[in-house]
Amino acid sequence: MCGIVGVLGQHEVAPILVEALKRLEYRGYDSAGIATVRTGGTLDRRRATGKLIELSDLLVHDPLPGKSGIGHTRWATHGAPTVGNAHPHQAGPVAVVHNGIIENFRELRVDLARDGYAFSTDTDTETIALVVQRLLDQQVPPIEAAKRAIAELEGAFALCLLFAGEEDLLIAARRGSPLALGHGDGEMFVGSDAIALSPLTNRITYLEEGDLAVMTRQGAEIFDQDGAPAHRDTRILQLDSTWIEKGGHKYYMAKEMSEQPSVIGDTLRFYMGDGDAGITLPGELDFTDLDRVTIVACGTAYYAGLTAKYWFEKLARLPVEVDIASEFRYREPPLPQKSLAIFVSQSGETADTLAALRYVAGTGGKIASVVNVPESSIARESNVVLPTQAGVEIGVASTKAFTCQLTVLALLALKAAQQRGTLTDEELRQHAANLRALPGAMNQALALAPEIAALANELADARDVLFLGRGVMYPTALEGALKLKEISYIHAEGYASGELKHGPIALIDPNVPVVVLAPRDALFEKTVSNMQEVMARQGKVILVSDSAGLDSAREGVWKWIRMPEIDPVFSPILYALPVQQLAYHTAVAKGTDVDQPRNLAKSVTVE
Ligand code: F6R
């Protein structure tokens, strides 16, 4: 949430900051701003509400000179998205950009007010600038003032400070939210992630928890959480720029959906190679004696975990508890001795998931994580990291990261089954072959796009849409509803088909489309019965099934989508595609901002 950037450059910095912010816009986009120190030392700023383009326009009419600067793209927490609440926040000779929450800002406000410091915004961030200003007013030099001010802050955050009269100084600090330093030639950069800095440099140093960096054009001096000088490695990152381009697609989401056959292939190869040697995990995980697996995640990643429950329980006969991270973290659940906790996260920075992980770490429990960003906090704090090979995901609605998470979890369930002896070698080989068939089937499913787009045109008028699934398809129904509501703003709910008659069936009328996800598996007939109950009440059914399913049950349904054949166990990985497409084309038909839907942000680093 919120993207921050800082540059000590050799050239005019405003366009560089805006370009970097463009790459961070996925983190929030309700307002944006930059501040610079110009030759002579004057600190000034420009801010605009709305998308970054509004700030770019403003800078055309009202340019901001200077070769040192900071920038911010906001996802509002404290205070409405107004110009006044937009970052950078300035208090006298200091400006700050900030990502996260200052939890003790109320106490600090009272204290500052007592000393005569006045507030002009509703934000927690302004408090940081004022605390620094108060120290500067007491003749404390900028670096020392920054250190002391940051020590007064409570909460999880990343921030960057810029000072009037200091053209060669930036202070960056990380506590809870990620920050990457970039090394140029006689230039230094800082950003919420390395992608923001990728056109500027590939030499990256990741700050660690509690670090503070004093940056000049010659480099950065880093201090750890105890204030002691610290060494952090600098790595050369190979950031493939094709990830951050749209590649001819109108939206990142479209591009990322289309990449699924290839990234699922990459993920399968990462764990299974090209031969028949079985599944190799990148770390030691022994499922043999486990009594339970606990999977914790948020949103779409949670639905990946919910799907995995079916696989672990069916294939490996291993009980699984799945929980939403924001609930798990405060419930303080007892964990059995012989258990494993798995955290699933695309970004690896989701605040609730990270807090839940830290709870398990505090109990001494073993932690594995399924993450897409290997340098992320969740990856770094796990005993075993199981990477997804989805590549950079920029569209706010998760698509390829979700199917890659499912694939890794499917492989993990098979590994558990192998170790626990619950599947024969032949069964394992067959399941592995079924997974390898996925990229091909996904290509066929993607070819259904024109048909789904036509259907979506009709769906776009709906006020409510229901998604039904049974067994392993139930979490896919939940995911279908989430995708649709988050990008098309149509109210949608997912239900276990058998649960419909216990209440939700009251919603059915001729205006409520009902998407039934039903590959022809062992539970197919049961789902079809529930579908009949919907049709008996004039519900408009969209049946998503394979040829065998459609041939036996499509009579009377409103529309159908004919899916490729696949072994039903892993059908959620394939059936994720039509529900993504349905949401995508409905959103396009409604003209919403597909990649940056309202009120959302990609990386949820606040709770
Ligand atoms: C929905 C979506 C979110 C994320 C959730 C967790 O399309 O993307 O629900 O799945 O915010 O994010 P990560 O996976 O980064 O922990």
Coordinates of C-alpha atoms and ligand atoms in Angstrom, one line a residue:
M1 CA 0.0 0.0 0.0
C2 CA 1.5 3.3 -1.1
G3 CA 4.6 3.4 -3.1
I4 CA 7.6 5.5 -2.2
V5 CA 10.6 6.5 -4.1
G6 CA 13.7 8.8 -3.6
V7 CA 16.4 9.9 -6.0
L8 CA 19.7 11.7 -5.6
G9 CA 20.5 12.2 -9.2
Q10 CA 22.6 14.0 -11.8
H11 CA 19.7 15.2 -13.8
E12 CA 16.4 16.9 -13.3
V13 CA 14.6 14.5 -11.0
A14 CA 10.9 15.2 -11.4
P15 CA 10.4 13.1 -14.6
I16 CA 12.5 10.3 -13.0
L17 CA 10.4 10.3 -9.9
V18 CA 7.2 10.2 -11.9
E19 CA 8.5 7.4 -14.1
A20 CA 9.4 5.4 -11.0
L21 CA 6.0 6.1 -9.4
K22 CA 4.4 4.7 -12.5
R23 CA 5.9 1.4 -11.7
L24 CA 4.6 1.7 -8.1
E25 CA 1.1 2.8 -9.0
Y26 CA -0.1 -0.8 -8.4
R27 CA 0.4 -0.1 -4.7
G28 CA -2.1 2.7 -4.5
Y29 CA -3.5 5.3 -6.8
D30 CA -5.8 7.8 -5.1
S31 CA -3.3 10.7 -5.1
A32 CA 0.4 11.3 -5.9
G33 CA 3.1 13.8 -5.2
I34 CA 6.8 14.7 -5.4
A35 CA 9.1 17.0 -3.5
T36 CA 12.5 18.2 -4.6
V37 CA 15.4 20.3 -3.2
R38 CA 16.6 22.7 -5.9
T39 CA 20.0 24.3 -6.4
G40 CA 20.2 26.7 -3.5
G41 CA 18.5 24.4 -1.2
T42 CA 14.8 25.3 -1.5
L43 CA 12.4 22.5 -0.7
D44 CA 9.2 22.5 -2.7
R45 CA 6.5 20.0 -3.7
R46 CA 3.6 19.3 -6.1
R47 CA 0.7 17.0 -5.3
A48 CA -2.5 16.0 -7.1
T49 CA -5.5 13.8 -6.4
G50 CA -6.4 10.8 -8.7
K51 CA -4.1 8.8 -10.8
L52 CA -0.5 9.7 -11.5
I53 CA -1.4 11.2 -14.8
E54 CA -3.0 14.1 -12.9
L55 CA 0.4 14.8 -11.2
S56 CA 2.2 14.6 -14.6
D57 CA -0.3 17.2 -16.0
L58 CA 0.3 19.4 -13.1
L59 CA 4.1 19.3 -13.5
V60 CA 3.7 20.4 -17.1
H61 CA 2.0 23.6 -16.0
D62 CA 3.9 24.0 -12.8
P63 CA 7.3 22.3 -13.1
L64 CA 9.5 21.4 -10.1
P65 CA 13.2 21.8 -10.7
G66 CA 15.9 20.0 -8.6
K67 CA 18.2 17.0 -8.8
S68 CA 17.2 15.4 -5.5
G69 CA 13.7 14.4 -4.6
I70 CA 11.1 12.0 -3.2
G71 CA 7.8 10.8 -4.5
H72 CA 4.7 8.9 -3.4
T73 CA 1.6 7.2 -4.8
R74 CA -1.0 6.9 -2.1
W75 CA -3.6 4.4 -0.9
A76 CA -5.4 6.4 1.8
T77 CA -5.5 5.1 5.3
H78 CA -5.8 8.2 7.5
G79 CA -7.6 11.1 5.8
A80 CA -9.6 11.3 2.6
P81 CA -7.7 11.3 -0.8
T82 CA -7.4 15.1 -1.0
V83 CA -4.5 17.2 -2.2
G84 CA -3.9 18.3 1.4
N85 CA -3.6 14.7 2.6
A86 CA -1.4 13.7 -0.4
H87 CA 2.3 13.0 0.3
P88 CA 5.0 14.3 0.5
H89 CA 4.1 16.0 3.8
Q90 CA 6.2 19.0 4.6
A91 CA 6.9 20.6 8.0
G92 CA 9.2 23.6 7.6
P93 CA 12.6 22.3 6.2
V94 CA 11.7 18.6 6.0
A95 CA 9.5 16.6 3.7
V96 CA 8.5 12.9 4.1
V97 CA 6.9 10.1 2.1
H98 CA 5.6 7.2 4.0
N99 CA 4.1 3.8 3.5
G100 CA 2.4 2.1 6.4
I101 CA 0.8 3.3 9.6
I102 CA 2.2 5.3 12.5
E103 CA 0.2 3.8 15.4
N104 CA 1.2 6.3 18.1
F105 CA 0.3 9.3 15.9
R106 CA -2.4 10.5 18.3
E107 CA -0.1 10.6 21.3
L108 CA 2.6 12.3 19.1
R109 CA 0.0 14.9 17.9
V110 CA -1.0 15.8 21.5
D111 CA 2.7 16.2 22.4
L112 CA 3.5 18.3 19.3
A113 CA 0.4 20.5 19.9
R114 CA 1.6 21.1 23.4
D115 CA 4.9 22.4 21.9
G116 CA 3.0 24.7 19.6
Y117 CA 3.2 22.6 16.4
A118 CA 0.1 22.9 14.2
F119 CA -1.4 20.3 11.9
S120 CA -2.7 21.0 8.5
T121 CA -3.7 17.4 7.4
D122 CA -5.7 14.4 8.7
T123 CA -2.8 12.0 8.1
D124 CA -0.6 10.1 10.5
T125 CA 2.3 10.9 8.2
E126 CA 2.4 14.6 8.9
T127 CA 3.3 13.7 12.5
I128 CA 6.7 12.3 11.2
A129 CA 7.6 15.6 9.5
L130 CA 6.6 17.6 12.6
V131 CA 8.6 15.4 15.0
V132 CA 11.6 15.9 12.7
Q133 CA 11.0 19.6 12.5
R134 CA 10.8 19.9 16.2
L135 CA 14.2 18.4 16.6
L136 CA 15.6 20.5 13.8
D137 CA 14.2 23.6 15.6
Q138 CA 16.2 22.4 18.6
Q139 CA 19.4 22.6 16.4
V140 CA 19.7 18.8 16.1
P141 CA 21.4 18.2 12.8
P142 CA 19.3 16.4 10.1
I143 CA 20.7 12.9 10.3
E144 CA 20.5 12.8 14.1
A145 CA 17.0 14.4 14.0
A146 CA 15.9 11.7 11.6
K147 CA 17.3 8.9 13.8
R148 CA 15.7 10.3 16.9
A149 CA 12.4 11.0 15.3
I150 CA 12.1 7.5 13.8
A151 CA 12.9 6.0 17.2
E152 CA 9.8 7.8 18.5
L153 CA 7.5 6.1 15.9
E154 CA 5.5 3.0 16.6
G155 CA 3.9 0.9 13.8
A156 CA 4.9 -0.7 10.6
F157 CA 6.3 1.6 7.9
A158 CA 8.8 2.5 5.3
L159 CA 9.7 6.2 4.9
C160 CA 12.0 8.6 3.2
L161 CA 13.0 12.1 4.3
L162 CA 14.3 15.0 2.3
F163 CA 15.7 18.2 3.8
A164 CA 15.8 21.9 2.7
G165 CA 19.4 23.0 2.2
E166 CA 20.6 19.3 1.8
E167 CA 20.9 18.5 -1.8
D168 CA 22.9 15.4 -1.2
L169 CA 21.0 13.7 1.5
L170 CA 18.1 11.3 1.8
I171 CA 17.2 9.3 4.9
A172 CA 15.3 6.0 4.3
A173 CA 14.0 3.7 7.0
R174 CA 12.3 0.4 7.0
R175 CA 10.2 -1.0 9.8
G176 CA 7.7 -3.5 8.5
S177 CA 7.4 -2.4 4.9
P178 CA 10.0 -3.2 2.2
L179 CA 12.6 -0.8 0.8
A180 CA 15.2 -1.3 -1.9
L181 CA 18.2 0.9 -2.3
G182 CA 19.6 1.3 -5.9
H183 CA 23.2 2.2 -6.7
G184 CA 23.9 4.3 -9.8
D185 CA 27.1 6.0 -10.9
G186 CA 27.3 9.0 -8.7
E187 CA 23.5 8.6 -8.1
M188 CA 21.5 6.8 -5.4
F189 CA 17.9 5.7 -5.5
V190 CA 15.4 4.2 -3.1
G191 CA 12.0 2.6 -3.8
S192 CA 9.3 0.4 -2.3
D193 CA 10.5 -2.3 -4.7
A194 CA 13.3 -3.0 -7.1
I195 CA 10.9 -2.8 -10.1
A196 CA 10.5 0.9 -9.5
L197 CA 14.2 1.4 -9.9
S198 CA 14.7 -1.1 -12.8
P199 CA 15.2 1.6 -15.5
L200 CA 17.7 3.4 -13.2
T201 CA 19.9 0.6 -11.9
N202 CA 20.1 -3.2 -11.4
R203 CA 22.4 -2.9 -8.4
I204 CA 20.1 -3.3 -5.4
T205 CA 20.5 -3.5 -1.7
Y206 CA 17.5 -4.6 0.3
L207 CA 17.1 -2.9 3.7
E208 CA 16.4 -5.3 6.6
E209 CA 13.8 -4.9 9.3
G210 CA 14.7 -1.9 11.5
D211 CA 17.4 -0.5 9.1
L212 CA 18.0 3.2 8.6
A213 CA 20.0 4.3 5.5
V214 CA 21.8 7.7 5.3
M215 CA 22.1 8.2 1.5
T216 CA 24.3 10.5 -0.5
R217 CA 25.2 10.3 -4.2
Q218 CA 28.3 8.3 -3.2
G219 CA 26.4 5.5 -1.5
A220 CA 24.5 4.6 1.6
E221 CA 25.5 4.1 5.2
I222 CA 23.2 1.6 6.8
F223 CA 22.4 1.3 10.5
D224 CA 20.6 -1.6 12.0
Q225 CA 17.7 -1.5 14.5
D226 CA 20.1 -1.0 17.4
G227 CA 21.7 1.9 15.6
A228 CA 24.9 0.0 14.8
P229 CA 26.6 0.3 11.4
A230 CA 25.4 -2.7 9.3
H231 CA 26.5 -4.3 6.1
R232 CA 23.8 -5.4 3.6
D233 CA 24.8 -7.2 0.4
T234 CA 24.3 -5.5 -2.9
R235 CA 23.0 -7.8 -5.6
I236 CA 22.7 -7.5 -9.4
L237 CA 19.1 -8.2 -10.2
Q238 CA 18.0 -9.5 -13.6
L239 CA 14.7 -7.8 -13.9
D240 CA 13.2 -8.8 -17.2
S241 CA 11.5 -5.7 -18.5
T242 CA 8.9 -7.7 -20.5
W243 CA 7.2 -8.4 -17.1
I244 CA 6.5 -4.7 -16.7
E245 CA 5.2 -4.0 -20.2
K246 CA 1.8 -4.7 -21.4
G247 CA 3.0 -6.6 -24.4
G248 CA 0.3 -5.4 -26.8
H249 CA -2.5 -6.1 -24.3
K250 CA -4.9 -3.3 -23.2
Y251 CA -4.5 -4.2 -19.5
Y252 CA -1.9 -6.0 -17.4
M253 CA -4.6 -8.4 -16.3
A254 CA -5.2 -9.5 -19.9
K255 CA -1.5 -10.0 -20.3
E256 CA -1.1 -11.9 -17.0
M257 CA -4.0 -14.2 -17.8
S258 CA -2.5 -15.0 -21.1
E259 CA 0.8 -15.9 -19.5
Q260 CA -0.7 -18.7 -17.4
P261 CA 0.2 -21.6 -19.7
S262 CA 3.8 -20.5 -19.7
V263 CA 4.2 -19.6 -16.0
I264 CA 2.4 -22.8 -14.9
G265 CA 4.9 -24.7 -17.2
D266 CA 7.8 -22.8 -15.5
T267 CA 6.4 -23.7 -12.0
L268 CA 6.0 -27.4 -12.9
R269 CA 9.6 -27.5 -14.3
F270 CA 10.9 -25.8 -11.2
Y271 CA 9.6 -28.6 -9.0
M272 CA 9.6 -31.6 -11.4
G273 CA 12.2 -30.9 -14.0
D274 CA 11.6 -32.2 -17.5
G275 CA 12.0 -35.9 -16.8
D276 CA 10.2 -38.4 -14.6
A277 CA 12.3 -37.9 -11.4
G278 CA 9.4 -36.9 -9.2
I279 CA 8.9 -33.7 -7.2
T280 CA 11.9 -32.0 -5.6
L281 CA 11.3 -29.3 -3.0
P282 CA 13.8 -26.5 -2.5
G283 CA 14.0 -27.2 1.3
E284 CA 13.5 -30.0 3.8
L285 CA 9.8 -30.7 4.5
D286 CA 8.8 -34.0 6.1
F287 CA 5.0 -34.7 6.1
T288 CA 5.4 -38.3 7.3
D289 CA 4.5 -37.8 11.0
L290 CA 2.5 -34.6 10.7
D291 CA -0.9 -34.4 12.5
R292 CA -2.0 -31.3 10.8
V293 CA -1.2 -28.6 8.2
T294 CA -2.4 -25.0 8.8
I295 CA -2.7 -22.8 5.8
V296 CA -3.0 -19.0 6.3
A297 CA -3.5 -16.3 3.7
C298 CA -5.7 -13.5 2.6
G299 CA -8.1 -13.0 -0.4
T300 CA -7.4 -14.9 -3.5
A301 CA -4.3 -16.5 -1.8
Y302 CA -6.7 -17.8 0.9
Y303 CA -8.8 -19.4 -1.8
A304 CA -5.7 -21.2 -3.1
G305 CA -5.2 -22.5 0.5
L306 CA -8.9 -23.6 0.7
T307 CA -8.5 -25.6 -2.5
A308 CA -5.3 -27.2 -1.2
K309 CA -7.2 -28.5 1.8
Y310 CA -9.2 -30.8 -0.5
W311 CA -5.9 -32.0 -2.1
F312 CA -4.0 -32.6 1.1
E313 CA -6.9 -34.4 2.8
K314 CA -7.8 -36.5 -0.3
L315 CA -4.4 -37.3 -1.6
A316 CA -2.2 -37.4 1.5
R317 CA -4.9 -38.1 4.2
L318 CA -3.6 -35.2 6.1
P319 CA -6.0 -32.9 8.0
V320 CA -5.7 -29.2 7.0
E321 CA -7.0 -26.1 8.7
V322 CA -7.3 -23.0 6.5
D323 CA -7.6 -19.6 8.0
I324 CA -7.8 -16.0 6.9
A325 CA -4.7 -14.3 8.2
S326 CA -6.5 -11.3 9.9
E327 CA -8.5 -13.8 12.0
F328 CA -5.8 -16.3 12.7
R329 CA -3.3 -13.6 14.0
Y330 CA -5.6 -12.5 16.8
R331 CA -7.1 -15.9 17.6
E332 CA -3.9 -17.2 19.0
P333 CA -4.8 -20.7 18.0
P334 CA -3.1 -23.6 19.7
L335 CA -0.9 -25.5 17.2
P336 CA -0.2 -29.2 17.5
Q337 CA 3.4 -30.3 18.1
K338 CA 3.6 -32.2 14.8
S339 CA 2.3 -29.6 12.5
L340 CA 3.4 -27.4 9.6
A341 CA 2.1 -23.9 8.9
I342 CA 2.0 -22.8 5.2
F343 CA 1.6 -19.1 4.3
V344 CA 0.5 -18.2 0.8
S345 CA 1.1 -14.8 -0.6
Q346 CA 1.9 -13.3 -4.0
S347 CA 3.6 -10.2 -2.7
G348 CA 5.1 -11.8 0.4
E349 CA 4.4 -8.5 2.2
T350 CA 0.7 -8.7 3.2
A351 CA 0.7 -7.3 6.8
D352 CA -1.9 -9.8 8.2
T353 CA -0.2 -12.8 6.7
L354 CA 3.2 -11.7 7.9
A355 CA 1.8 -11.1 11.4
A356 CA 0.2 -14.6 11.4
L357 CA 3.6 -16.0 10.3
R358 CA 5.3 -14.3 13.2
Y359 CA 2.8 -15.7 15.6
V360 CA 3.6 -19.2 14.5
A361 CA 7.4 -18.4 14.6
G362 CA 6.8 -17.3 18.2
T363 CA 5.4 -20.7 19.1
G364 CA 8.4 -22.4 17.5
G365 CA 6.3 -23.9 14.8
K366 CA 7.8 -24.9 11.4
I367 CA 6.9 -22.4 8.6
A368 CA 6.8 -22.9 4.8
S369 CA 5.7 -20.2 2.5
V370 CA 4.3 -20.2 -1.1
V371 CA 5.4 -16.8 -2.4
N372 CA 5.9 -15.0 -5.7
V373 CA 8.5 -12.5 -4.5
P374 CA 11.6 -14.3 -3.2
E375 CA 13.1 -11.2 -1.5
S376 CA 9.9 -10.5 0.4
S377 CA 9.5 -10.4 4.2
I378 CA 7.4 -13.6 4.3
A379 CA 10.0 -15.5 2.3
R380 CA 12.8 -14.2 4.4
E381 CA 11.1 -15.2 7.7
S382 CA 10.1 -18.8 6.5
N383 CA 12.0 -22.0 7.2
V384 CA 11.2 -23.2 3.7
V385 CA 10.3 -21.1 0.7
L386 CA 8.3 -22.6 -2.1
P387 CA 8.5 -20.1 -4.9
T388 CA 5.8 -19.6 -7.5
Q389 CA 7.3 -18.8 -10.9
A390 CA 4.5 -16.4 -12.0
G391 CA 6.9 -13.5 -12.7
V392 CA 5.9 -9.9 -11.8
E393 CA 2.2 -9.5 -11.3
I394 CA 1.0 -5.9 -11.7
G395 CA -2.8 -6.1 -12.3
V396 CA -4.4 -5.6 -8.9
A397 CA -6.6 -8.7 -9.4
S398 CA -4.5 -11.7 -9.0
T399 CA -4.6 -14.2 -11.8
K400 CA -1.4 -16.0 -12.8
A401 CA -0.1 -15.8 -9.2
F402 CA -3.2 -17.6 -8.1
T403 CA -2.9 -20.5 -10.6
C404 CA 0.8 -20.8 -9.8
Q405 CA 0.0 -20.9 -6.0
L406 CA -2.5 -23.7 -6.8
T407 CA 0.1 -25.5 -8.8
V408 CA 2.7 -25.4 -6.0
L409 CA 0.2 -26.5 -3.4
A410 CA -0.9 -29.4 -5.7
L411 CA 2.7 -30.5 -6.0
L412 CA 3.1 -30.2 -2.2
A413 CA 0.1 -32.3 -1.6
L414 CA 1.5 -35.0 -4.0
K415 CA 4.8 -34.8 -2.2
A416 CA 3.0 -35.3 1.1
A417 CA 1.1 -38.2 -0.3
Q418 CA 4.4 -39.8 -1.5
Q419 CA 6.0 -39.4 1.9
R420 CA 3.0 -40.7 3.8
G421 CA 2.5 -43.6 1.4
T422 CA -1.1 -42.7 0.6
L423 CA -0.7 -43.0 -3.2
T424 CA 1.1 -45.7 -5.1
D425 CA 3.9 -44.8 -7.4
E426 CA 1.7 -45.3 -10.4
E427 CA -1.0 -43.0 -9.0
L428 CA 1.7 -40.4 -8.3
R429 CA 3.0 -40.7 -11.8
Q430 CA -0.5 -40.3 -13.2
H431 CA -1.2 -37.2 -11.1
A432 CA 2.1 -35.7 -12.2
A433 CA 1.2 -36.4 -15.8
N434 CA -2.2 -34.7 -15.2
L435 CA -0.5 -31.6 -13.9
R436 CA 1.9 -31.6 -16.9
A437 CA -1.2 -31.5 -19.2
L438 CA -2.4 -28.2 -17.6
P439 CA -0.5 -25.7 -19.8
G440 CA -2.0 -27.3 -23.0
A441 CA -5.5 -27.3 -21.6
M442 CA -5.0 -23.7 -20.4
N443 CA -4.2 -22.7 -23.9
Q444 CA -7.5 -24.2 -25.1
A445 CA -9.3 -22.5 -22.3
L446 CA -7.8 -19.1 -23.2
A447 CA -9.1 -19.6 -26.7
L448 CA -12.6 -19.4 -25.3
A449 CA -12.1 -15.6 -24.7
P450 CA -14.3 -14.3 -27.6
E451 CA -17.2 -16.5 -26.4
I452 CA -16.8 -15.5 -22.8
A453 CA -16.5 -11.8 -23.9
A454 CA -19.9 -12.1 -25.6
L455 CA -21.4 -13.7 -22.5
A456 CA -19.8 -11.0 -20.3
N457 CA -21.6 -8.3 -22.3
E458 CA -24.9 -9.7 -21.0
L459 CA -23.5 -10.2 -17.5
A460 CA -22.5 -6.6 -17.3
D461 CA -26.2 -5.6 -16.7
A462 CA -26.6 -7.8 -13.7
R463 CA -26.8 -6.4 -10.2
D464 CA -26.0 -9.7 -8.4
V465 CA -24.3 -12.8 -9.7
L466 CA -23.9 -16.1 -7.8
F467 CA -21.1 -18.7 -8.3
L468 CA -21.7 -22.3 -7.3
G469 CA -19.2 -25.1 -6.9
R470 CA -19.0 -28.4 -4.9
G471 CA -16.0 -30.2 -3.4
V472 CA -12.8 -28.9 -4.8
M473 CA -14.6 -26.5 -7.1
Y474 CA -16.2 -24.7 -4.1
P475 CA -13.1 -22.4 -3.5
T476 CA -13.1 -21.6 -7.3
A477 CA -16.7 -20.4 -6.9
L478 CA -15.5 -18.1 -4.1
E479 CA -12.6 -16.9 -6.3
G480 CA -15.0 -16.3 -9.3
A481 CA -17.2 -14.1 -7.1
L482 CA -14.2 -12.2 -5.7
K483 CA -12.7 -11.5 -9.2
L484 CA -16.1 -10.3 -10.5
K485 CA -16.8 -7.9 -7.7
E486 CA -13.4 -6.5 -7.4
I487 CA -13.0 -5.4 -11.0
S488 CA -16.6 -5.0 -12.3
Y489 CA -18.2 -3.8 -9.0
I490 CA -21.1 -6.2 -9.5
H491 CA -22.2 -7.8 -6.3
A492 CA -21.2 -11.5 -6.4
E493 CA -21.1 -14.3 -3.9
G494 CA -19.7 -17.8 -4.1
Y495 CA -21.5 -20.7 -2.4
A496 CA -20.9 -24.4 -2.0
S497 CA -23.8 -25.7 -4.2
G498 CA -25.2 -27.9 -1.4
E499 CA -25.5 -24.9 0.8
L500 CA -27.7 -22.9 -1.5
K501 CA -31.0 -24.2 -0.2
H502 CA -30.0 -23.3 3.4
G503 CA -30.7 -19.6 2.7
P504 CA -29.1 -18.1 -0.4
I505 CA -31.6 -19.7 -2.8
A506 CA -34.0 -16.9 -1.6
L507 CA -31.9 -14.6 -3.8
I508 CA -32.7 -16.4 -7.0
D509 CA -34.9 -14.7 -9.5
P510 CA -34.9 -14.2 -13.3
N511 CA -32.4 -11.4 -13.0
V512 CA -29.7 -13.2 -11.0
P513 CA -27.2 -15.1 -13.2
V514 CA -25.8 -18.2 -11.5
V515 CA -22.4 -19.5 -12.7
V516 CA -22.2 -23.2 -12.0
L517 CA -18.6 -24.6 -12.0
A518 CA -19.0 -28.3 -12.6
P519 CA -16.5 -30.5 -14.4
R520 CA -17.8 -34.0 -14.8
D521 CA -16.4 -35.4 -11.6
A522 CA -17.7 -37.8 -8.9
L523 CA -19.9 -34.9 -7.5
F524 CA -21.2 -33.7 -10.8
E525 CA -24.8 -35.2 -10.5
K526 CA -25.1 -33.6 -7.0
T527 CA -24.2 -30.2 -8.4
V528 CA -26.6 -30.7 -11.3
S529 CA -29.4 -31.3 -8.9
N530 CA -28.6 -28.0 -7.2
M531 CA -28.5 -26.3 -10.6
Q532 CA -32.0 -27.7 -11.3
E533 CA -33.2 -26.2 -8.1
V534 CA -32.0 -22.8 -9.4
M535 CA -33.6 -23.3 -12.8
A536 CA -36.9 -24.3 -11.2
R537 CA -36.9 -20.8 -9.7
Q538 CA -36.2 -19.1 -13.0
G539 CA -32.5 -18.6 -12.2
K540 CA -30.3 -18.0 -15.3
V541 CA -27.6 -20.6 -15.2
I542 CA -24.2 -20.3 -16.9
L543 CA -22.9 -23.9 -16.8
V544 CA -19.1 -24.2 -17.0
S545 CA -18.3 -27.8 -17.7
D546 CA -16.5 -30.2 -20.1
S547 CA -18.2 -31.9 -23.0
A548 CA -19.3 -34.9 -21.0
G549 CA -20.9 -32.6 -18.5
L550 CA -22.6 -30.3 -21.0
D551 CA -23.9 -33.2 -23.1
S552 CA -25.6 -34.6 -20.1
A553 CA -26.9 -31.5 -18.3
R554 CA -27.0 -28.4 -20.5
E555 CA -30.7 -28.6 -21.3
G556 CA -32.5 -25.6 -19.9
V557 CA -29.4 -23.7 -19.0
W558 CA -29.1 -20.1 -20.2
K559 CA -25.5 -20.2 -21.4
W560 CA -22.6 -22.6 -21.2
I561 CA -18.8 -22.6 -21.5
R562 CA -17.3 -25.8 -22.9
M563 CA -14.0 -26.5 -21.1
P564 CA -11.3 -28.8 -22.2
E565 CA -11.1 -32.3 -20.6
I566 CA -8.9 -32.6 -17.6
D567 CA -8.6 -35.0 -14.7
P568 CA -11.0 -33.5 -12.2
V569 CA -8.7 -33.5 -9.2
F570 CA -6.8 -30.5 -10.5
S571 CA -9.6 -28.9 -12.3
P572 CA -9.6 -25.7 -10.1
I573 CA -6.3 -24.7 -11.7
L574 CA -7.9 -24.8 -15.1
Y575 CA -11.4 -23.5 -14.2
A576 CA -9.8 -20.4 -12.6
L577 CA -9.3 -19.2 -16.2
P578 CA -12.9 -18.9 -17.3
V579 CA -13.9 -17.2 -14.1
Q580 CA -11.0 -14.7 -14.5
Q581 CA -12.1 -14.1 -18.1
L582 CA -15.7 -13.7 -17.1
A583 CA -14.7 -11.0 -14.6
Y584 CA -12.3 -9.4 -17.0
H585 CA -14.6 -9.1 -19.9
T586 CA -17.5 -8.0 -17.7
A587 CA -15.3 -5.2 -16.3
V588 CA -14.2 -4.2 -19.8
A589 CA -17.9 -4.1 -20.9
K590 CA -18.7 -1.9 -18.0
G591 CA -15.7 0.3 -18.7
T592 CA -14.1 0.1 -15.2
D593 CA -10.4 0.5 -14.6
V594 CA -9.5 -3.2 -14.8
D595 CA -5.9 -2.9 -13.5
Q596 CA -6.5 -0.4 -10.9
P597 CA -10.0 -1.0 -9.5
R598 CA -11.4 1.5 -7.1
N599 CA -10.5 1.4 -3.4
L600 CA -7.9 -1.4 -3.9
A601 CA -4.2 -1.7 -4.0
K602 CA -2.0 -4.6 -4.9
S603 CA 0.2 -4.9 -1.8
V604 CA -1.7 -4.7 1.4
T605 CA 0.9 -3.7 3.9
V606 CA -1.6 -2.4 6.5
E607 CA -3.9 -4.4 8.6
Ligands
F6R1 C1 -7.6 -10.4 -5.3 C2 -6.3 -10.3 -4.7 C3 -6.2 -10.2 -3.3 C4 -4.9 -10.8 -2.8 C5 -4.7 -10.6 -1.3 C6 -3.4 -11.2 -0.7 O1 -7.5 -10.5 -6.7 O2 -5.3 -10.2 -5.4 O3 -7.3 -10.8 -2.6 O4 -4.9 -12.2 -3.1 O5 -4.7 -9.2 -1.0 O6 -2.3 -10.7 -1.3 P1 -0.9 -11.5 -1.3 O7 -1.1 -12.7 -2.2 O8 0.1 -10.6 -1.9 O9 -0.6 -11.8 0.1

